[in-house]
Coordinates of C-alpha atoms in Angstrom, one line a residue:
E1 CA -39.4 -16.3 -4.2
D2 CA -36.8 -13.6 -4.0
V3 CA -38.0 -10.8 -6.3
K4 CA -35.5 -7.9 -6.6
P5 CA -36.6 -4.3 -7.2
F6 CA -34.3 -3.9 -10.2
T7 CA -33.1 -6.3 -12.9
P8 CA -29.4 -6.8 -13.3
E9 CA -29.4 -4.8 -16.5
K10 CA -31.2 -1.8 -14.9
T11 CA -28.9 -2.0 -11.8
K12 CA -25.8 -1.9 -13.9
E13 CA -27.2 1.0 -15.8
I14 CA -27.7 2.9 -12.5
V15 CA -24.2 1.9 -11.2
M16 CA -22.4 3.0 -14.3
S17 CA -24.4 6.3 -14.7
L18 CA -25.2 7.6 -11.3
Q19 CA -22.9 10.4 -10.2
Q20 CA -23.9 10.6 -6.6
P21 CA -23.8 8.1 -3.8
A22 CA -26.9 6.0 -3.2
V23 CA -27.9 3.0 -1.2
F24 CA -29.5 -0.1 -2.8
C25 CA -32.0 -1.9 -0.5
N26 CA -33.6 -5.3 -0.8
M27 CA -31.2 -6.5 -3.5
V28 CA -29.2 -9.1 -1.6
G29 CA -31.7 -10.9 0.5
N30 CA -30.8 -14.4 -0.9
W31 CA -27.0 -13.9 -0.8
P32 CA -25.3 -16.6 1.3
A33 CA -22.7 -13.9 2.1
L34 CA -25.2 -12.3 4.4
H35 CA -24.4 -15.0 6.9
W36 CA -20.7 -14.0 6.9
N37 CA -20.6 -12.7 10.5
V38 CA -17.3 -13.0 12.4
N39 CA -18.3 -16.2 14.2
Y40 CA -19.1 -17.9 10.8
L41 CA -15.9 -16.6 9.2
S42 CA -13.9 -17.7 12.2
A43 CA -15.2 -21.3 11.8
V44 CA -14.5 -21.3 8.1
L45 CA -10.9 -20.0 8.5
E46 CA -10.2 -22.7 11.2
G47 CA -7.6 -20.8 13.1
K48 CA -5.9 -19.1 10.1
T49 CA -4.3 -15.8 11.1
I50 CA -4.8 -12.5 9.3
Q51 CA -3.3 -9.1 9.8
F52 CA -5.1 -6.5 11.9
R53 CA -4.3 -2.8 12.0
L54 CA -4.6 -1.2 15.4
G55 CA -5.2 2.5 16.1
L56 CA -6.1 4.8 19.0
K57 CA -9.7 5.6 19.7
A58 CA -8.7 9.0 21.0
V59 CA -9.4 11.5 18.3
D60 CA -6.6 13.9 17.3
L61 CA -6.5 16.8 14.9
V62 CA -4.3 14.7 12.6
P63 CA -5.7 11.8 10.6
Q64 CA -4.5 8.4 11.8
F65 CA -2.8 7.2 8.7
E66 CA -1.7 3.5 8.3
T67 CA 1.9 4.5 8.7
S68 CA 1.2 5.5 12.3
C69 CA -0.7 2.3 13.3
S70 CA 0.5 -0.9 14.9
Y71 CA 0.0 -4.3 13.3
V72 CA -0.6 -7.8 14.7
E73 CA -1.2 -11.3 13.2
A74 CA -4.2 -12.9 14.9
T75 CA -7.1 -15.3 14.4
L76 CA -10.7 -14.1 14.2
E77 CA -11.3 -16.1 17.4
E78 CA -8.8 -14.0 19.2
F79 CA -10.3 -10.8 17.7
L80 CA -13.7 -11.8 19.0
A81 CA -12.4 -12.6 22.5
W82 CA -10.7 -9.2 22.6
S83 CA -13.7 -7.3 21.3
C84 CA -16.0 -9.0 23.8
G85 CA -13.8 -8.3 26.7
H86 CA -12.8 -11.9 27.4
P87 CA -9.6 -12.7 29.5
S88 CA -6.4 -11.6 27.8
C89 CA -5.2 -15.3 27.7
L90 CA -7.9 -15.8 25.0
S91 CA -7.1 -12.8 22.9
G92 CA -3.5 -13.6 22.0
P93 CA -1.6 -10.7 20.5
F94 CA -4.5 -8.4 21.2
S95 CA -3.9 -8.8 25.0
C96 CA -1.3 -6.0 24.7
Y97 CA -3.9 -3.5 23.6
D98 CA -6.6 -2.1 25.9
Y99 CA -10.0 -2.4 24.0
S100 CA -11.2 0.8 25.6
K101 CA -8.2 2.7 24.0
Y102 CA -7.7 0.8 20.7
W103 CA -9.7 -0.3 17.7
A104 CA -8.6 -3.1 15.3
Y105 CA -9.2 -3.4 11.6
A106 CA -8.6 -6.3 9.2
D107 CA -9.0 -4.2 6.0
Y108 CA -8.4 -4.8 2.3
K109 CA -8.4 -8.6 2.8
Y110 CA -8.6 -10.5 -0.5
I111 CA -11.3 -13.0 -0.4
A112 CA -9.5 -14.9 -3.1
R113 CA -6.4 -15.2 -1.0
I114 CA -7.7 -15.8 2.5
F115 CA -10.1 -18.5 1.2
E116 CA -7.9 -19.9 -1.5
D117 CA -8.4 -23.4 -0.2
K118 CA -12.2 -23.0 -0.1
P119 CA -13.0 -21.6 -3.6
E120 CA -16.6 -22.6 -3.3
I121 CA -17.2 -19.8 -0.9
F122 CA -16.6 -17.3 -3.7
Q123 CA -20.1 -18.0 -5.0
D124 CA -21.7 -16.6 -1.7
V125 CA -21.1 -13.1 -3.2
R126 CA -23.3 -12.5 -6.2
W127 CA -22.5 -9.3 -8.0
S128 CA -24.3 -10.7 -11.0
D129 CA -27.5 -9.3 -9.4
F130 CA -25.9 -5.9 -10.0
G131 CA -25.3 -6.6 -13.7
F132 CA -21.8 -8.0 -13.5
P133 CA -22.0 -11.7 -14.3
G134 CA -18.9 -13.7 -13.4
R135 CA -18.0 -11.3 -10.6
S136 CA -18.2 -13.0 -7.2
G137 CA -16.3 -13.1 -4.0
K138 CA -13.1 -13.8 -5.9
E139 CA -13.1 -10.2 -7.2
S140 CA -14.1 -8.8 -3.8
T141 CA -12.4 -7.6 -0.6
L142 CA -13.3 -8.3 3.0
W143 CA -13.3 -5.8 5.9
I144 CA -13.6 -6.8 9.6
G145 CA -13.4 -4.1 12.3
S146 CA -14.1 -3.2 15.9
E147 CA -15.9 -0.1 17.1
G148 CA -14.0 3.0 16.1
A149 CA -12.1 1.3 13.3
N150 CA -11.7 3.7 10.4
T151 CA -10.2 4.5 7.1
P152 CA -8.7 8.0 6.7
C153 CA -10.6 10.2 4.3
H154 CA -9.4 9.5 0.7
L155 CA -10.6 9.1 -2.9
D156 CA -9.9 6.1 -5.1
S157 CA -8.3 7.0 -8.5
Y158 CA -9.8 3.9 -10.2
G159 CA -13.3 2.8 -10.7
C160 CA -16.5 3.1 -8.7
N161 CA -17.2 1.1 -5.6
L162 CA -20.0 -1.3 -4.4
V163 CA -20.0 -2.0 -0.7
L164 CA -22.2 -4.6 1.0
Q165 CA -22.7 -4.3 4.8
V166 CA -22.9 -7.8 6.4
Q167 CA -22.6 -7.3 10.2
G168 CA -22.9 -4.2 12.3
R169 CA -23.1 -0.7 11.0
K170 CA -20.6 1.7 9.4
R171 CA -20.9 5.5 9.0
W172 CA -19.8 6.9 5.7
H173 CA -18.9 10.6 5.2
L174 CA -18.7 11.2 1.4
F175 CA -17.6 14.4 -0.4
P176 CA -18.1 15.1 -4.1
P177 CA -15.1 15.4 -6.5
G178 CA -15.7 19.2 -6.6
D179 CA -14.7 19.5 -3.0
T180 CA -11.2 18.2 -3.6
S181 CA -9.5 21.5 -2.9
F182 CA -11.4 21.9 0.3
L183 CA -10.0 18.6 1.5
Y184 CA -6.4 19.4 1.1
P185 CA -5.3 16.4 -0.9
T186 CA -1.9 14.8 -0.3
R187 CA 0.1 11.9 -1.6
I188 CA 2.0 11.4 1.6
P189 CA 1.7 8.6 2.7
Y190 CA 2.0 7.4 -0.9
E191 CA -0.1 4.6 -2.1
E192 CA -1.0 4.0 -5.7
S193 CA -4.7 4.8 -6.4
S194 CA -5.4 6.5 -3.1
I195 CA -5.3 10.3 -2.6
F196 CA -5.6 11.1 1.1
S197 CA -7.0 14.2 2.8
K198 CA -4.9 16.1 5.3
V199 CA -8.1 16.8 7.2
N200 CA -9.2 14.5 10.1
I201 CA -12.9 14.4 9.2
A202 CA -13.8 13.3 12.7
N203 CA -12.1 16.3 14.3
P204 CA -11.2 18.9 11.6
D205 CA -8.5 21.5 12.3
L206 CA -10.3 24.5 10.9
K207 CA -7.4 26.8 11.9
R208 CA -5.0 24.9 9.7
F209 CA -7.5 23.9 7.0
P210 CA -10.1 26.7 6.9
E211 CA -11.4 25.8 3.4
F212 CA -12.8 22.6 4.8
R213 CA -15.7 24.7 5.9
N214 CA -16.8 25.0 2.3
S215 CA -17.0 21.2 1.9
T216 CA -20.3 19.4 1.7
A217 CA -20.5 16.0 3.5
H218 CA -23.0 13.4 2.4
V219 CA -23.5 11.2 5.5
V220 CA -25.1 7.8 5.8
T221 CA -25.1 4.9 8.2
L222 CA -25.0 1.7 6.3
S223 CA -26.8 -1.2 7.9
P224 CA -26.7 -5.0 7.2
G225 CA -28.2 -6.0 3.9
Q226 CA -27.7 -2.6 2.3
V227 CA -25.3 -1.9 -0.6
L228 CA -23.7 1.5 -1.0
L229 CA -22.6 2.9 -4.4
V230 CA -19.6 5.2 -4.1
P231 CA -19.3 6.9 -7.5
R232 CA -15.9 7.6 -9.1
H233 CA -13.7 10.1 -7.3
W234 CA -16.0 10.6 -4.4
W235 CA -14.0 11.2 -1.2
H236 CA -15.0 9.0 1.8
Y237 CA -14.2 8.6 5.5
V238 CA -15.6 5.4 7.0
E239 CA -15.9 4.4 10.6
S240 CA -17.3 1.3 12.4
I241 CA -19.9 2.3 14.9
D242 CA -20.8 -1.2 16.3
P243 CA -18.7 -3.6 18.4
V244 CA -18.0 -5.8 15.3
T245 CA -18.5 -5.0 11.7
V246 CA -18.1 -7.0 8.5
S247 CA -18.3 -5.5 4.9
I248 CA -17.6 -6.8 1.4
N249 CA -16.8 -4.5 -1.5
S250 CA -15.8 -4.7 -5.2
W251 CA -14.4 -2.0 -7.4
I252 CA -16.1 -1.7 -10.8
E253 CA -13.8 -0.8 -13.7
L254 CA -14.5 2.3 -15.8
D255 CA -13.1 3.6 -19.2
A256 CA -11.8 6.6 -17.3
D257 CA -9.4 4.3 -15.4
H258 CA -7.1 4.3 -18.5
E259 CA -6.3 8.0 -18.1
A260 CA -6.2 7.7 -14.3
R261 CA -3.5 5.0 -14.6
V262 CA -1.4 7.5 -16.6
E263 CA -1.8 10.1 -13.9
E264 CA -1.0 7.5 -11.2
A265 CA 2.2 6.5 -13.1
I266 CA 3.3 10.1 -13.3
T267 CA 2.6 10.5 -9.6
R268 CA 4.6 7.4 -8.7
M269 CA 7.6 8.6 -10.7
L270 CA 7.7 12.0 -9.0
V271 CA 7.0 10.8 -5.5
C272 CA 9.5 7.9 -5.6
A273 CA 12.2 10.0 -7.2
I274 CA 11.9 12.9 -4.8
K275 CA 11.3 11.0 -1.5
S276 CA 14.0 8.5 -2.3
A277 CA 16.5 11.3 -2.6
E278 CA 15.9 12.4 1.0
D279 CA 17.9 11.2 3.9
P280 CA 16.3 7.9 4.9
S281 CA 17.1 8.6 8.6
D282 CA 14.8 11.5 8.8
G283 CA 12.0 9.1 10.1
D284 CA 9.4 10.2 7.4
L285 CA 7.4 7.0 6.8
W286 CA 6.2 8.3 3.4
L287 CA 5.5 4.9 1.9
N288 CA 2.2 3.4 2.9
P289 CA 2.4 -0.2 4.3
T290 CA 0.2 -1.3 1.4
E291 CA 3.0 -0.5 -1.0
V292 CA 5.6 -3.2 -1.1
E293 CA 8.6 -1.0 -2.0
A294 CA 9.7 2.3 -3.5
T295 CA 10.2 1.2 -7.1
S296 CA 13.1 2.4 -9.1
H297 CA 13.0 5.2 -11.7
E298 CA 13.6 2.7 -14.5
I299 CA 10.6 0.5 -13.4
N300 CA 8.4 3.5 -12.9
L301 CA 9.3 4.8 -16.4
Q302 CA 8.3 1.4 -17.8
Y303 CA 5.1 1.5 -15.9
L304 CA 4.3 5.0 -17.3
N305 CA 4.9 3.8 -20.9
K306 CA 2.6 0.8 -20.4
A307 CA -0.1 3.1 -19.0
V308 CA 0.2 5.5 -21.9
S309 CA 0.2 2.6 -24.4
A310 CA -3.0 1.2 -22.8
Y311 CA -4.7 4.6 -22.9
L312 CA -3.8 5.1 -26.6
K313 CA -4.9 1.6 -27.5
C314 CA -8.2 2.2 -25.8
Q315 CA -8.7 5.4 -27.7
E316 CA -7.9 3.8 -31.1
T317 CA -10.3 1.0 -30.4
S318 CA -13.1 3.4 -29.5
V319 CA -12.5 5.5 -32.6
S320 CA -12.5 2.5 -34.9
G321 CA -15.8 1.3 -33.5
Q322 CA -14.3 -2.0 -32.4
A323 CA -14.9 -1.5 -28.7
H324 CA -17.2 -4.1 -27.3
S325 CA -18.9 -4.4 -23.9
S326 CA -17.8 -7.4 -21.8
S327 CA -18.3 -7.9 -18.1
T328 CA -18.0 -11.6 -17.8
G329 CA -15.5 -13.9 -16.1
A330 CA -11.8 -13.5 -16.8
E331 CA -12.3 -10.7 -19.4
Q332 CA -13.7 -8.4 -16.8
R333 CA -11.2 -9.5 -14.1
T334 CA -8.1 -8.7 -16.3
N335 CA -9.3 -5.2 -16.7
T336 CA -9.2 -4.4 -13.0
S337 CA -6.9 -1.7 -11.8
C338 CA -3.3 -2.6 -12.2
K339 CA -2.5 -1.8 -8.6
R340 CA -5.1 -3.9 -7.1
K341 CA -4.5 -6.9 -9.4
R342 CA -0.7 -6.5 -9.1
R343 CA -0.9 -6.8 -5.4
E344 CA -2.8 -10.1 -5.9
V345 CA -0.6 -11.7 -8.5
G346 CA 2.7 -10.2 -7.1
C347 CA 4.0 -8.6 -10.3
E348 CA 6.0 -5.4 -10.5
P349 CA 4.9 -2.2 -12.3
G350 CA 7.5 -2.7 -15.0
S351 CA 6.3 -6.3 -15.8
C352 CA 2.6 -5.8 -15.4
T353 CA 0.8 -6.8 -18.5
L354 CA -2.6 -5.8 -17.4
L355 CA -2.1 -2.3 -18.6
T356 CA -2.0 -3.5 -22.2
Q357 CA -5.6 -4.9 -22.1
E358 CA -8.0 -3.5 -24.5
C359 CA -10.7 -1.1 -23.3
D360 CA -13.7 -3.3 -23.2
C361 CA -16.0 -1.8 -20.7
P362 CA -17.6 1.4 -22.2
T363 CA -19.4 3.4 -19.6
P364 CA -23.1 4.2 -20.4
K365 CA -23.6 8.0 -20.7
A366 CA -25.7 9.6 -18.0
E367 CA -28.2 10.9 -20.6
E368 CA -28.8 7.4 -21.7
L369 CA -30.4 6.7 -18.3
Q370 CA -33.9 8.2 -18.8
E371 CA -34.7 8.4 -15.1
I372 CA -33.0 7.3 -11.9
P373 CA -35.6 5.3 -10.0
F374 CA -35.1 6.7 -6.6
G375 CA -37.5 5.3 -4.0
P376 CA -37.6 2.8 -1.2
H377 CA -35.2 0.5 -3.0
L378 CA -32.6 3.1 -4.1
I379 CA -32.1 6.0 -1.6
K380 CA -30.0 9.1 -2.2
V381 CA -27.2 9.9 0.2
L382 CA -28.1 13.5 0.9
P383 CA -25.8 16.4 1.8
Q384 CA -25.5 17.2 5.4
S385 CA -26.1 20.7 6.7
H386 CA -23.1 22.3 8.4
K387 CA -25.5 23.4 11.1
T388 CA -25.7 19.8 12.2
S389 CA -23.0 17.9 14.1
V390 CA -19.9 17.1 12.0
M391 CA -20.2 13.4 13.0
G392 CA -24.0 13.2 12.6
A393 CA -25.6 10.7 10.3
V394 CA -28.7 9.5 8.5
T395 CA -29.7 5.9 9.0
I396 CA -31.5 4.2 6.2
E397 CA -34.1 1.7 7.3
S398 CA -34.8 -1.2 5.1
D399 CA -35.5 -4.9 5.1
G400 CA -32.0 -6.4 5.0
G401 CA -33.2 -10.0 4.9
D402 CA -31.5 -12.6 7.1
C403 CA -28.6 -10.3 7.8
H404 CA -30.4 -8.7 10.7
K405 CA -30.0 -12.0 12.5
N406 CA -26.3 -11.6 12.4
E407 CA -24.5 -11.4 15.7
E408 CA -23.2 -8.1 16.8
H409 CA -7.4 0.1 -6.3
F410 CA -9.0 -6.0 -5.8
G411 CA -7.5 -3.9 -3.1
K412 CA -4.4 -3.3 -1.2
L413 CA -2.3 -6.0 0.4
H414 CA -0.6 -5.3 3.7
C415 CA 2.9 -6.6 3.5
K416 CA 5.0 -7.5 6.6
R417 CA 7.5 -4.8 7.0
E418 CA 9.6 -4.9 10.2
R419 CA 9.2 -1.3 11.0
L420 CA 5.5 -1.5 10.9
L421 CA 4.7 -5.0 12.2
M422 CA 4.8 -4.6 15.9
S423 CA 3.2 -7.7 17.3
N424 CA 5.1 -7.8 20.5
D425 CA 5.3 -4.1 21.3
C426 CA 2.5 -3.6 23.9
E427 CA 0.8 -0.3 23.8
T428 CA 3.1 0.9 21.0
A429 CA 2.5 4.6 20.4
A430 CA 0.0 4.8 17.6
H431 CA 0.9 8.4 16.7
Q432 CA 4.2 8.5 14.9
M433 CA 3.3 11.5 12.7
D434 CA 5.6 13.2 10.4
S435 CA 7.1 16.4 12.0
D436 CA 5.5 18.6 9.3
C437 CA 2.1 17.1 10.0
S438 CA 2.0 18.1 13.7
P439 CA -0.6 20.8 14.4
C440 CA 1.8 22.2 17.0
T441 CA 4.7 22.7 14.7
S442 CA 5.1 26.1 13.1
Q443 CA 6.8 25.7 9.8
T444 CA 9.6 28.2 9.1
A445 CA 10.7 26.6 5.9
L446 CA 9.2 24.6 3.1
S447 CA 9.6 20.8 3.4
T448 CA 9.9 18.2 0.6
N449 CA 6.3 17.2 1.4
D450 CA 5.1 20.8 0.9
L451 CA 6.7 20.7 -2.6
L452 CA 5.1 17.3 -3.3
D453 CA 1.7 18.5 -2.2
C454 CA 1.8 21.1 -4.9
L455 CA 3.7 19.1 -7.5
V456 CA 1.4 16.1 -7.4
N457 CA -1.8 17.9 -6.7
P458 CA -4.5 16.1 -8.7
R459 CA -5.2 19.2 -10.8
V460 CA -1.5 19.5 -11.7
I461 CA -1.1 15.8 -12.5
S462 CA -4.2 15.9 -14.7
L463 CA -2.8 18.7 -16.7
V464 CA 0.6 16.9 -17.0
A465 CA -1.1 13.7 -18.2
Q466 CA -3.1 15.6 -20.8
L467 CA 0.1 17.3 -22.1
L468 CA 1.9 14.0 -22.2
L469 CA -0.9 12.2 -24.0
E470 CA -1.1 15.0 -26.6
R471 CA 2.6 14.7 -27.2
M472 CA 2.2 11.0 -27.9
K473 CA -0.7 11.6 -30.3
V474 CA 1.4 13.9 -32.5

């Protein structure tokens, strides 16, 4: 009998109230998803191709953003052959990339999309054990990477995050929201709901970013069978440290997302308006490949109005006492972040109806949680001393169940854009950084990106959103 350390109700209470990262242990021992190693997934997909992002293992002072990576379409069988060092004839499009120099990452892959013809597999992921009945693999995202695969340091504007490690290990560097100014936030490359850091956490340029010394990293190595809680607005840099890694995550909606959507709509308007006015031939790949296109001012204005309307509707519902808690089935799914859901259903910001949903997921207040039950089944991710190595880590040992037998925001959808999809360009340079991002370039004049970094700084956008919402309330 699989007895879990926390009931679904208690687990949800922890997830919705805890304001620091923590690791749940011994909560998923009976999940069929623990068998989702790459060999198994390859057999299930039966030769279906997915997109991989390739980056250089060599560590630079500049973060390796998605705009500077190469992309290939390949099968998991080809990925495995490449990561295991098999002959190039077996690794297909990966044969152009030396495994010793490159890593590959199939990130933000919708489980609902890649397994659309096998919906029964959705039930292998059971977020109901965490207090979210009706949430399964259909509301989750799959990540498959090789050693060194990483996600640049960023924070998610919407929700909190639950991450299940299935195969291999990943090292997480997390920073609290209060460290935002130390991480030099930027919206270039632009992607809705992701605020990137200019600092390469793996190799920080302290001369250019001296305030990073004041940041406090919380570091943990996540092992198979463990589930990491990333609270709202915690920065994170994630790296695969084993030859092959598989993770599954799901974002949990919060009431605060309504205001965050207003802030994101304002940011979209400003970034698209200013960057679209620049000479397109300047080579600044400002739009992240996860964003389908630079939407027009008219569409962005419609998006902003819908975001404001949704926020005000939520406020009215809360005041009138008609708000009700619901986390089941379609009701919960329709309240997911507009960006992540829009990428799934393919609607545009101007026509997205999700922003008009009622606020139906009130977040329990922290004081309502009498005591956080930290112990062997819920482990704090502790701050790391600056005296230790920047890339050091703490590994949490626990019984992960059958997953130890494995062989060694809905999110963003990579779209095929000719300038980024370089399947046939062998050894394509993976560093096509903007000229103003180069550590060797001495700036003699302010650039458009300098202005944007100040104009759409999270603190500024938050103030603008508050002023805008106050205006609407009058």
